[in-house]
XYZ file of C-alpha atoms in Angstrom:
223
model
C 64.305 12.208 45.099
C 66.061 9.925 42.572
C 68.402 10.789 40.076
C 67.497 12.534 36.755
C 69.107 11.814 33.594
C 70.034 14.656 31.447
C 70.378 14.638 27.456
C 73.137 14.764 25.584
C 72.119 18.119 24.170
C 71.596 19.379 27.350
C 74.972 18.574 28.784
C 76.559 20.425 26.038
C 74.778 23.686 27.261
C 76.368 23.775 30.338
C 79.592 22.249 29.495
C 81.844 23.031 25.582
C 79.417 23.138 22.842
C 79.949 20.013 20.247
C 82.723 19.911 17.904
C 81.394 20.256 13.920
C 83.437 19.244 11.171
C 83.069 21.671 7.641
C 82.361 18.248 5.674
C 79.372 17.373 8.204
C 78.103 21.461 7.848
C 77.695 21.005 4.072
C 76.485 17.324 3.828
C 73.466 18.541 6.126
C 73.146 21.698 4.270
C 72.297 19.464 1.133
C 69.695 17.343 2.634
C 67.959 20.445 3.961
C 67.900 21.766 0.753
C 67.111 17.894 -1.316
C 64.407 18.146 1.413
C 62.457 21.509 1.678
C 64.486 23.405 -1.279
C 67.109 26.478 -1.034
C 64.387 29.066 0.428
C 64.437 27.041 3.326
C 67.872 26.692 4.313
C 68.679 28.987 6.946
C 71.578 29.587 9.209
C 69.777 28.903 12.200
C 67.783 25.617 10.554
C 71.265 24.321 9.921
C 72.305 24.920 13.219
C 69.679 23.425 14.801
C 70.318 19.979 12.100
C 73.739 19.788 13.327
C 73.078 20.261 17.162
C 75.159 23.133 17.244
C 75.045 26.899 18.346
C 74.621 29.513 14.965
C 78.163 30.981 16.290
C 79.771 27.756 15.538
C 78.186 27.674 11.908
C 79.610 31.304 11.490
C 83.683 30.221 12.928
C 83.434 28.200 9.548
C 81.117 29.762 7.141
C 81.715 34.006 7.318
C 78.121 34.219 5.495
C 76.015 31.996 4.350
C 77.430 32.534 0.574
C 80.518 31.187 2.108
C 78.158 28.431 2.966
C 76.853 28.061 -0.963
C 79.938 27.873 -1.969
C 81.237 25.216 0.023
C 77.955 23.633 -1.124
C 78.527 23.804 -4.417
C 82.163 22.793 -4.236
C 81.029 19.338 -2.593
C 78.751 19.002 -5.813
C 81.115 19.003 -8.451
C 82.841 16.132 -6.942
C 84.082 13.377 -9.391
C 83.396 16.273 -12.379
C 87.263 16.227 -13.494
C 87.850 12.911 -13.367
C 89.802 11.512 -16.297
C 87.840 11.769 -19.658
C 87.298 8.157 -21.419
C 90.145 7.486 -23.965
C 89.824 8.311 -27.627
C 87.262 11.117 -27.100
C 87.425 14.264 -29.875
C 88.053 17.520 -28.512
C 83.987 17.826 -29.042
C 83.023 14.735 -26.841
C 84.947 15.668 -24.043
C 83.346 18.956 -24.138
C 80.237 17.479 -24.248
C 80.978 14.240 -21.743
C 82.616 17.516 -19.315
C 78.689 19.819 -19.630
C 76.819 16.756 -19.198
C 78.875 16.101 -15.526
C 78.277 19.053 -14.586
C 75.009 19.481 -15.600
C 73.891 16.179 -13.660
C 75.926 16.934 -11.018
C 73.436 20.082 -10.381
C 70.693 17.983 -11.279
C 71.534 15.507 -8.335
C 70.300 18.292 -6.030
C 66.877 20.027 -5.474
C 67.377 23.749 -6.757
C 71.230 22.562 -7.193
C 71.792 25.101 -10.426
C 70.426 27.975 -8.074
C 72.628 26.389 -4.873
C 75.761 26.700 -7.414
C 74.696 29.675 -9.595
C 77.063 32.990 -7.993
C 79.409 30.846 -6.494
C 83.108 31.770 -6.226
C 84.831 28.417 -5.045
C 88.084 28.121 -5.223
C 88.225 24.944 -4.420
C 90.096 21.829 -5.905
C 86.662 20.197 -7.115
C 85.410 23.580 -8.919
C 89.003 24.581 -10.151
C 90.059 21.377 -11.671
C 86.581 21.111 -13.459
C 87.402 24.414 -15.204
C 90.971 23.619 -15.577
C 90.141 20.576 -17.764
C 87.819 22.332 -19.706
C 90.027 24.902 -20.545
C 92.706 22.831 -20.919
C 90.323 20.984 -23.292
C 89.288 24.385 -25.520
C 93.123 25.144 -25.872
C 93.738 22.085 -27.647
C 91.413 23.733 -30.037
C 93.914 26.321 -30.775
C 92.372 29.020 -28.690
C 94.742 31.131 -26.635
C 93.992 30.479 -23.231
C 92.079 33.833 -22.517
C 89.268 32.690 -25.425
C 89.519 29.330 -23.952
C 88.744 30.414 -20.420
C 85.692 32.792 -21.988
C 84.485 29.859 -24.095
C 84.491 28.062 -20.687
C 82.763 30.300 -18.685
C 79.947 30.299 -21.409
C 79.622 26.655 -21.663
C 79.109 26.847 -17.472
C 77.110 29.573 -17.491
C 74.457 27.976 -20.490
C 74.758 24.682 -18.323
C 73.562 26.748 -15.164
C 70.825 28.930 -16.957
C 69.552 25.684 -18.900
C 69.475 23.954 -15.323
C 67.796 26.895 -14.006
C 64.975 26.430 -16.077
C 64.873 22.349 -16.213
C 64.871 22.443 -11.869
C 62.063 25.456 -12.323
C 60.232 23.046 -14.703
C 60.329 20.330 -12.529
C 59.296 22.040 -9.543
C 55.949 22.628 -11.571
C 55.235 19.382 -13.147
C 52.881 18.342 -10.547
C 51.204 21.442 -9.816
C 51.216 24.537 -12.127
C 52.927 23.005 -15.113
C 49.743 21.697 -16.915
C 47.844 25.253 -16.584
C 51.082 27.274 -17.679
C 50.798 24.647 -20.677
C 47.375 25.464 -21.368
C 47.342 28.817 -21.736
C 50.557 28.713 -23.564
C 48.091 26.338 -26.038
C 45.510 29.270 -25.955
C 47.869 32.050 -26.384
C 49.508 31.004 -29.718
C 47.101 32.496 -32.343
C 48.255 31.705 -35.604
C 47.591 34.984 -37.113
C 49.436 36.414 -34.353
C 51.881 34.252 -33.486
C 52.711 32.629 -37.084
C 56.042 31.589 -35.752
C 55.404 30.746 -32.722
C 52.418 28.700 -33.637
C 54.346 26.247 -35.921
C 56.850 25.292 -33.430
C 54.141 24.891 -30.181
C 55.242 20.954 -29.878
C 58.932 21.983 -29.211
C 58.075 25.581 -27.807
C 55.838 23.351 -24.696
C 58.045 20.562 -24.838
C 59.933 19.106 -21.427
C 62.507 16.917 -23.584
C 65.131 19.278 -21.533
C 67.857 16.282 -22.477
C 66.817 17.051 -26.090
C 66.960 21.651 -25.593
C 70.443 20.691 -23.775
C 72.251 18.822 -26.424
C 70.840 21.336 -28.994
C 72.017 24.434 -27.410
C 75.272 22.515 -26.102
C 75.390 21.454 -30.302
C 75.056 25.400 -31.013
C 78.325 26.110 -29.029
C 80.525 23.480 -30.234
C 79.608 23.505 -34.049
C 80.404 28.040 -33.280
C 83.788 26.449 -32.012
C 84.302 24.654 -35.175
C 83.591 27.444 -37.158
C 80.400 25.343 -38.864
């Protein structure tokens, strides 16, 4: 009988089980999720991406929040880079929301990838750090700065939330929601509601962003 040849994966079972690099882990954790979305991103699925055993995954990523997190530091790459020159204290706060808020947006489900993440890593840290650093030059002590920050984030992520949700609708369900949203306004009931149906069905999310984003700035300046 002639020789056999053997596959590469195979040859690893018997012999030391490939070598996987954190940066590789969480590159391939993102296209599973641009792919099939968050629900489907399991331990074992990434595992099985990278050619490696689960127990490998789990020498680098404790739980697979760890995992998120390392996810969503890799997101916010490029986030804190330097701000354009000659930029108010509101455009940068507005030029720093819209990074982030794109940078989520370059993902599928990448609000819900990044929202309850704890990373305290140099992408995520210097992000926040230049944000604060840009509400203190507002004259906020740096304990209101950092809570202004954290709800500038925290409308970015819930406003993402809802534009990702949106999205993931458009083809399907969005339509029917939108009809009997239509059929639900009575007038007589609704009075308020009824008046503002264009903007109240409305997927101009660029448009609800700045306004909210417009809301928190013009509280800042005390308009």
């Amino acid at each position: 009988m002639g020789p056999t040849s053997t596959s590469p994966s195979a040859q690893r079972s018997r012999g030391r089980p490939r070598k996987m690099a954190v940066p590789e882990a969480v590159a391939a954790a993102l296209r599973l999720v641009d792919e099939d979305g968050l629900d489907s991103l399991t331990m074992r699925r990434l595992a099985a991406a990278l050619d490696v055993q689960v127990g490998t995954l789990y020498r680098h990523f404790a739980t697979k929040q760890t995992l998120l997190a390392a996810m969503a530091e890799e997101m916010l790459a490029g986030c804190a880079g330097p701000l354009p020159d000659g930029l108010t204290w509101r455009e940068q706060v507005t030029e720093l929301a819209g990074r982030l808020r794109m940078a989520l947006l370059r993902h599928r489900d990448g609000a819900r990838v990044y929202a309850g993440t704890h990373s305290v890593g140099p992408n995520t840290l210097s992000y926040t750090d230049t944000l604060v650093g840009v509400l203190r030059e507002t004259c906020l002590s740096p304990e209101a700065a950092t809570r202004t920050a954290l709800t500038i984030v925290h409308f970015i992520v819930g406003h993402t939330l809802e534009e990702q949700a949106a999205q993931a609708l458009a083809e399907s369900e969005l339509p029917a929601t939108l009809t009997l949203l239509h059929a639900a306004l009575d007038p007589g009931t609704y009075p308020n509601l009824a008046a503002a149906e264009a903007t109240l069905t409305s997927t101009d999310f660029v448009g609800h962003f700045a306004h909210g984003l417009n809301l928190i700035i013009k509280g800042l300046a005390g308009e």
